[in-house]
Short mmCIF file of C-alpha atoms in Angstrom, two decimals:
data_model
loop_
_atom_site.label_atom_id
_atom_site.label_comp_id
_atom_site.label_asym_id
_atom_site.label_seq_id
_atom_site.Cartn_x
_atom_site.Cartn_y
_atom_site.Cartn_z
CA MET T 1 -171.79 17.16 144.89
CA PRO T 2 -174.18 14.95 142.90
CA ILE T 3 -177.77 15.84 142.19
CA GLN T 4 -180.04 15.39 145.16
CA GLU T 5 -183.52 14.13 144.36
CA VAL T 6 -185.71 15.33 147.12
CA HIS T 7 -189.06 13.59 147.31
CA PHE T 8 -187.76 11.20 149.93
CA MET T 9 -186.51 14.25 151.79
CA SER T 10 -189.83 16.03 151.79
CA GLY T 11 -191.62 12.71 152.13
CA PHE T 12 -190.74 12.73 155.81
CA PHE T 13 -193.03 15.66 156.40
CA ARG T 14 -195.90 13.85 154.73
CA PHE T 15 -196.27 11.35 157.50
CA SER T 16 -194.49 12.83 160.52
CA HIS T 17 -197.82 13.75 162.05
CA THR T 18 -198.95 10.11 162.04
CA SER T 19 -195.77 8.53 163.35
CA ALA T 20 -194.95 8.32 167.03
CA VAL T 21 -191.36 7.65 166.06
CA LEU T 22 -191.03 11.25 164.86
CA ALA T 23 -193.04 12.85 167.67
CA PRO T 24 -190.20 15.23 168.67
CA VAL T 25 -190.34 16.92 165.28
CA SER T 26 -192.49 20.04 165.13
CA LEU T 27 -195.91 19.85 163.50
CA ALA T 28 -195.05 23.14 161.88
CA LEU T 29 -192.60 21.26 159.71
CA ALA T 30 -195.29 18.83 158.69
CA ALA T 31 -197.64 21.66 157.81
CA LEU T 32 -195.11 23.41 155.61
CA LEU T 33 -193.80 20.50 153.61
CA ALA T 34 -196.64 17.98 153.90
CA GLY T 35 -197.14 18.10 150.15
CA CYS T 36 -193.82 19.48 149.02
CA ALA T 37 -192.38 17.20 146.41
CA ALA T 38 -189.50 19.39 145.38
CA VAL T 39 -187.12 20.96 147.86
CA PRO T 40 -184.09 22.12 145.88
CA GLY T 41 -181.21 19.67 146.21
CA ASN T 42 -178.74 22.37 147.21
CA ALA T 43 -181.00 23.77 149.94
CA VAL T 44 -178.36 23.28 152.63
CA GLU T 45 -175.05 23.06 150.81
CA PRO T 46 -174.42 25.04 147.60
CA ALA T 47 -173.90 22.64 144.71
CA PRO T 48 -171.59 23.09 141.71
CA GLN T 49 -173.50 24.83 138.97
CA ARG T 50 -173.81 23.87 135.32
CA THR T 51 -174.55 27.40 134.08
CA GLY T 52 -174.58 27.65 130.31
CA VAL T 53 -175.26 23.99 129.53
CA ALA T 54 -177.81 23.79 126.73
CA PRO T 55 -180.97 21.69 127.16
CA THR T 56 -180.92 18.28 125.51
CA ALA T 57 -182.13 18.36 121.91
CA PRO T 58 -185.35 16.32 121.49
CA GLY T 59 -183.83 14.22 118.75
CA ASP T 60 -180.93 13.17 120.98
CA TRP T 61 -183.23 11.59 123.56
CA GLN T 62 -185.36 9.92 120.91
CA ARG T 63 -182.27 8.35 119.39
CA ARG T 64 -181.11 7.13 122.78
CA LEU T 65 -184.49 5.52 123.35
CA GLN T 66 -184.02 3.66 120.08
CA ASP T 67 -180.63 2.45 121.29
CA TRP T 68 -182.34 1.07 124.39
CA ALA T 69 -185.08 -0.78 122.51
CA GLY T 70 -183.98 -4.18 123.84
CA VAL T 71 -183.76 -3.20 127.51
CA ASP T 72 -186.25 -4.75 129.97
CA LEU T 73 -186.64 -1.80 132.32
CA LEU T 74 -186.23 1.95 131.81
CA LEU T 75 -185.99 4.27 134.80
CA LEU T 76 -186.69 7.98 134.44
CA GLY T 77 -185.66 10.17 137.36
CA GLU T 78 -186.90 13.71 137.83
CA GLN T 79 -186.69 16.78 140.02
CA HIS T 80 -190.26 17.18 141.19
CA ASP T 81 -190.37 20.98 140.91
CA GLN T 82 -189.36 21.10 137.25
CA PRO T 83 -192.29 21.06 134.76
CA GLY T 84 -189.89 20.30 131.94
CA HIS T 85 -189.14 16.97 133.56
CA GLN T 86 -192.77 15.88 133.67
CA ALA T 87 -193.18 17.01 130.05
CA TRP T 88 -190.18 14.83 129.12
CA GLU T 89 -191.74 11.87 130.91
CA ALA T 90 -195.12 12.29 129.22
CA ALA T 91 -193.43 12.55 125.81
CA THR T 92 -191.42 9.41 126.54
CA VAL T 93 -194.53 7.45 127.53
CA ALA T 94 -196.26 8.61 124.36
CA GLN T 95 -193.31 7.66 122.16
CA LEU T 96 -192.85 4.19 123.63
CA ALA T 97 -196.60 3.52 123.45
CA ARG T 98 -196.78 4.74 119.87
CA GLU T 99 -193.98 2.38 118.90
CA GLY T 100 -195.70 -0.53 120.65
CA ARG T 101 -192.81 -0.99 123.08
CA LEU T 102 -194.41 -0.03 126.39
CA ALA T 103 -195.62 -2.93 128.53
CA ALA T 104 -196.46 -0.95 131.68
CA LEU T 105 -195.79 2.32 133.49
CA VAL T 106 -194.86 2.23 137.19
CA LEU T 107 -195.18 5.41 139.26
CA GLU T 108 -193.66 6.62 142.50
CA MET T 109 -196.62 9.00 142.77
CA ALA T 110 -199.20 6.29 143.52
CA PRO T 111 -199.15 3.50 146.12
CA ALA T 112 -198.47 -0.11 145.24
CA GLY T 113 -201.72 -1.95 144.63
CA GLY T 114 -203.30 0.65 142.37
CA SER T 115 -203.65 -0.13 138.66
CA THR T 116 -205.43 1.22 135.59
CA GLU T 117 -205.49 -2.21 133.98
CA GLY T 118 -208.90 -2.75 132.42
CA LEU T 119 -209.67 0.92 131.91
CA ALA T 120 -210.82 1.92 128.44
CA ALA T 121 -208.67 4.18 126.32
CA ASP T 122 -211.26 6.93 126.72
CA ALA T 123 -211.40 6.62 130.51
CA SER T 124 -211.72 9.88 132.39
CA ASP T 125 -209.08 11.42 134.63
CA GLU T 126 -211.37 10.71 137.58
CA GLN T 127 -211.50 7.01 136.70
CA ALA T 128 -207.72 6.85 136.39
CA ARG T 129 -207.20 8.58 139.74
CA ALA T 130 -209.63 6.21 141.44
CA ALA T 131 -207.96 3.15 139.92
CA LEU T 132 -204.56 4.32 141.16
CA HIS T 133 -205.82 5.28 144.64
CA TRP T 134 -204.44 8.72 143.87
CA GLN T 135 -204.06 11.11 146.79
CA GLN T 136 -204.40 14.62 145.42
CA GLY T 137 -202.55 17.71 146.58
CA ALA T 138 -200.44 18.44 149.61
CA ALA T 139 -202.53 16.85 152.33
CA GLN T 140 -201.44 13.44 153.61
CA GLY T 141 -198.54 13.21 151.18
CA GLY T 142 -200.53 13.68 147.98
CA TRP T 143 -199.27 14.53 144.52
CA PRO T 144 -200.69 17.17 142.15
CA TRP T 145 -202.71 15.47 139.40
CA GLU T 146 -202.38 18.54 137.21
CA VAL T 147 -198.63 17.85 137.11
CA TYR T 148 -198.63 14.06 136.71
CA GLY T 149 -202.01 13.48 135.07
CA PRO T 150 -200.58 13.99 131.55
CA VAL T 151 -197.96 11.30 132.22
CA VAL T 152 -200.60 8.85 133.45
CA MET T 153 -203.14 9.59 130.73
CA ALA T 154 -200.59 9.22 127.94
CA ALA T 155 -200.39 5.55 128.97
CA VAL T 156 -204.12 5.13 129.61
CA ARG T 157 -204.97 6.46 126.14
CA ALA T 158 -202.69 3.79 124.68
CA ARG T 159 -204.26 1.04 126.84
CA VAL T 160 -200.97 0.59 128.68
CA PRO T 161 -201.48 -0.33 132.36
CA VAL T 162 -200.28 2.23 134.90
CA LEU T 163 -199.26 0.77 138.26
CA GLY T 164 -198.68 2.43 141.59
CA GLY T 165 -195.27 1.46 142.95
CA ASN T 166 -194.68 3.44 146.11
CA LEU T 167 -194.72 2.09 149.64
CA PRO T 168 -198.28 2.35 151.03
CA ARG T 169 -198.60 4.83 153.87
CA ASP T 170 -199.70 2.18 156.35
CA GLN T 171 -196.34 0.42 155.92
CA ILE T 172 -194.14 3.44 156.58
CA LYS T 173 -193.88 3.13 160.36
CA THR T 174 -192.89 -0.53 160.03
CA ALA T 175 -190.22 0.37 157.47
CA MET T 176 -188.73 2.97 159.80
CA GLN T 177 -188.03 0.22 162.32
CA GLU T 178 -186.78 -2.35 159.79
CA TRP T 179 -183.15 -2.14 160.88
CA GLN T 180 -182.13 -4.96 158.51
CA LEU T 181 -182.35 -2.39 155.72
CA ASP T 182 -179.28 -0.66 157.16
CA GLY T 183 -177.10 -3.36 155.60
CA HIS T 184 -178.65 -3.35 152.11
CA LEU T 185 -176.18 -0.82 150.72
CA SER T 186 -172.43 -0.72 151.11
CA PRO T 187 -171.22 1.29 154.13
CA GLY T 188 -170.23 4.16 151.86
CA ALA T 189 -173.58 4.23 150.08
CA TRP T 190 -175.46 4.01 153.39
CA LYS T 191 -173.51 7.04 154.61
CA GLN T 192 -174.54 8.89 151.45
CA GLN T 193 -178.18 8.10 152.18
CA LEU T 194 -177.91 9.42 155.73
CA GLN T 195 -176.24 12.61 154.53
CA ALA T 196 -178.90 13.07 151.87
CA ILE T 197 -181.61 12.75 154.51
CA ASP T 198 -179.96 15.47 156.56
CA ARG T 199 -179.54 17.82 153.60
CA GLY T 200 -183.00 17.10 152.32
CA HIS T 201 -184.55 18.09 155.64
CA CYS T 202 -182.65 21.37 155.58
CA GLY T 203 -180.47 20.36 158.52
CA LEU T 204 -183.48 20.42 160.84
CA LEU T 205 -184.11 16.72 161.32
CA PRO T 206 -182.62 15.28 164.52
CA GLU T 207 -179.74 12.97 163.76
CA SER T 208 -181.52 10.16 165.61
CA GLN T 209 -184.12 10.16 162.81
CA TRP T 210 -181.70 9.94 159.86
CA ALA T 211 -181.53 6.14 159.89
CA PRO T 212 -185.32 5.60 160.19
CA MET T 213 -185.87 7.98 157.29
CA ALA T 214 -183.17 6.32 155.19
CA ARG T 215 -184.92 3.00 155.80
CA VAL T 216 -188.14 4.47 154.44
CA GLN T 217 -186.27 5.57 151.33
CA LEU T 218 -184.90 2.06 150.84
CA ALA T 219 -188.32 0.52 151.47
CA ARG T 220 -189.80 2.78 148.80
CA ASP T 221 -187.08 1.70 146.37
CA ARG T 222 -187.77 -1.94 147.19
CA SER T 223 -191.50 -1.49 146.64
CA LEU T 224 -190.99 0.20 143.27
CA ALA T 225 -188.58 -2.52 142.21
CA ARG T 226 -190.97 -5.31 143.19
CA VAL T 227 -193.83 -3.78 141.23
CA ALA T 228 -191.60 -3.28 138.19
CA ILE T 229 -190.29 -6.84 138.32
CA ALA T 230 -193.82 -8.23 138.57
CA ALA T 231 -194.94 -5.99 135.70
CA SER T 232 -192.10 -7.20 133.52
CA THR T 233 -193.09 -10.81 134.16
CA LYS T 234 -196.80 -10.21 133.67
CA TYR T 235 -196.84 -7.82 130.73
CA ALA T 236 -193.46 -7.86 128.99
CA ARG T 237 -192.47 -11.51 129.23
CA SER T 238 -195.84 -13.21 129.19
CA PRO T 239 -197.01 -15.40 126.29
CA ALA T 240 -199.44 -12.62 125.38
CA ALA T 241 -196.50 -10.38 124.52
CA GLY T 242 -195.40 -12.83 121.86
CA ALA T 243 -192.03 -12.22 120.26
CA ALA T 244 -192.20 -8.48 120.87
CA ARG T 245 -189.63 -7.05 123.28
CA LEU T 246 -191.76 -4.87 125.54
CA GLN T 247 -190.43 -2.58 128.21
CA VAL T 248 -191.52 -1.45 131.66
CA LEU T 249 -191.02 2.24 132.43
CA ILE T 250 -190.59 3.61 135.96
CA VAL T 251 -191.14 7.30 136.69
CA SER T 252 -189.77 8.51 140.01
CA GLY T 253 -187.59 11.11 141.61
CA ASN T 254 -183.87 11.07 140.85
CA GLY T 255 -183.00 9.63 144.25
CA HIS T 256 -185.12 6.54 143.63
CA ALA T 257 -183.79 6.06 140.11
CA ARG T 258 -180.09 6.33 140.91
CA ARG T 259 -178.23 3.15 140.02
CA ASP T 260 -175.87 3.46 142.99
CA LEU T 261 -178.47 4.00 145.74
CA GLY T 262 -181.99 3.43 144.45
CA ILE T 263 -184.27 0.98 142.70
CA PRO T 264 -181.48 -0.68 140.68
CA THR T 265 -179.92 -2.00 143.90
CA TRP T 266 -183.05 -4.18 144.32
CA LEU T 267 -183.18 -5.57 140.79
CA PRO T 268 -182.21 -9.20 140.10
CA VAL T 269 -179.27 -10.20 137.97
CA GLY T 270 -180.46 -10.81 134.43
CA LEU T 271 -182.99 -7.99 134.31
CA ASP T 272 -181.55 -5.42 131.93
CA TYR T 273 -182.16 -1.78 132.78
CA LYS T 274 -181.10 1.74 131.90
CA VAL T 275 -181.30 4.89 134.02
CA ALA T 276 -182.03 8.37 132.65
CA LEU T 277 -181.92 11.23 135.15
CA ALA T 278 -183.19 14.74 134.55
CA THR T 279 -181.46 17.95 135.57
CA THR T 280 -181.60 21.56 134.45
CA ALA T 281 -179.23 23.90 132.68
CA ARG T 282 -178.62 25.62 136.05
CA GLY T 283 -178.84 22.48 138.13
CA PRO T 284 -176.23 20.72 140.27
CA ALA T 285 -173.28 19.01 138.66
CA VAL T 286 -174.01 15.54 137.36
CA ASP T 287 -172.39 12.34 138.56
CA GLN T 288 -172.01 9.88 135.73
CA ALA T 289 -172.01 6.94 138.16
CA GLN T 290 -175.65 7.60 138.98
CA GLY T 291 -177.16 7.00 135.55
CA ASP T 292 -176.69 6.17 131.89
CA TRP T 293 -178.16 9.41 130.52
CA TRP T 294 -178.69 12.95 131.76
CA GLN T 295 -181.65 14.82 130.30
CA VAL T 296 -181.04 18.57 130.56
CA THR T 297 -184.08 20.86 130.50
CA ALA T 298 -184.53 24.60 130.86
CA ALA T 299 -184.64 25.59 134.52
CA HIS T 300 -187.90 26.55 136.20
CA ALA T 301 -187.61 28.88 139.17
CA ALA T 302 -188.11 27.02 142.44
CA LYS T 303 -189.24 28.36 145.80
CA ASP T 304 -186.88 28.55 148.74
CA HIS T 305 -188.57 25.74 150.63
CA CYS T 306 -185.80 25.50 153.21
CA GLY T 307 -186.02 29.23 153.91
CA GLN T 308 -189.74 28.89 154.54
CA LEU T 309 -189.17 25.82 156.65
CA ARG T 310 -186.59 27.51 158.85
CA GLU T 311 -188.91 30.45 159.47
CA GLN T 312 -191.71 28.15 160.58
CA TRP T 313 -189.27 26.12 162.65
CA LYS T 314 -188.21 29.27 164.52
CA ALA T 315 -191.84 30.19 165.14
CA ALA T 316 -192.86 26.72 166.31
CA PRO T 317 -193.89 26.50 170.00
CA GLY T 318 -191.10 25.27 172.23
CA ARG T 319 -188.44 25.58 169.56
CA SER T 320 -185.27 27.63 169.76
CA GLY T 321 -182.40 26.98 167.43
CA GLY T 322 -181.78 24.00 165.23
CA ALA T 323 -182.94 20.43 165.41
CA ARG T 324 -179.70 19.03 166.63
#
């Protein structure tokens, strides 16, 4: 089974309490995973293990980045509960900026419309958060600044604009009902998305909600792609860039970065891109069709989010048994 990136899975719980579409789902679920950005991908079905695989040597990734120097768009996918993945992203931002190759950084962790453009290199963290409309912590679908701040500030210090790319919260309910999105992927890929939604919600989400949630995932991918395309035009291909070949970097969860299901499915022909996905030495087996590079880091122990979720589900008023 391929790696499951899980922000879109836990993302459901971030807005279930505001959506009438998901009213049948217990508020206890929303309380538990409202800010969870990292449910393990094998929470429901055990995944093949990669025990004994050594972490990627730093020099190997740096050399691969050199090989990709002429690519328009670089996508980095992560598992949100692995600190080694965010450290890899921050180091990549710093390297590309140091080499003068980075045109812009696009983040899943901030909504589209936010931008640090115009901030001074010595801007404070508070100024960067305000510019990105950053929502901190677990409440209302926020992201921990202490985890992603180093990634953002590595770009800010280099005067590289950081752009929010995610679907704004006020557009989520509309996306859930945008049935035209059901035909964006091939039938087989759409089925994979639905199955991933089920697994990512620990088997507790009613089947009637799989398609609406898959549409939200696709709408997020579309939003990230649109911001990246606009950034490439504005910063990397503008007259101001001169003859230099600048690159736009997207940082997101693995599910958004996957070439077979995610952001790449929204990119136009002619825009070159490469996908690097992060896993761990004890993580699920990789699927080479999903990306061009797998960055292996040391594993960081993750909580049993699905175990916690099931316990709260059992204790929720009016609930007995599973969601189906």
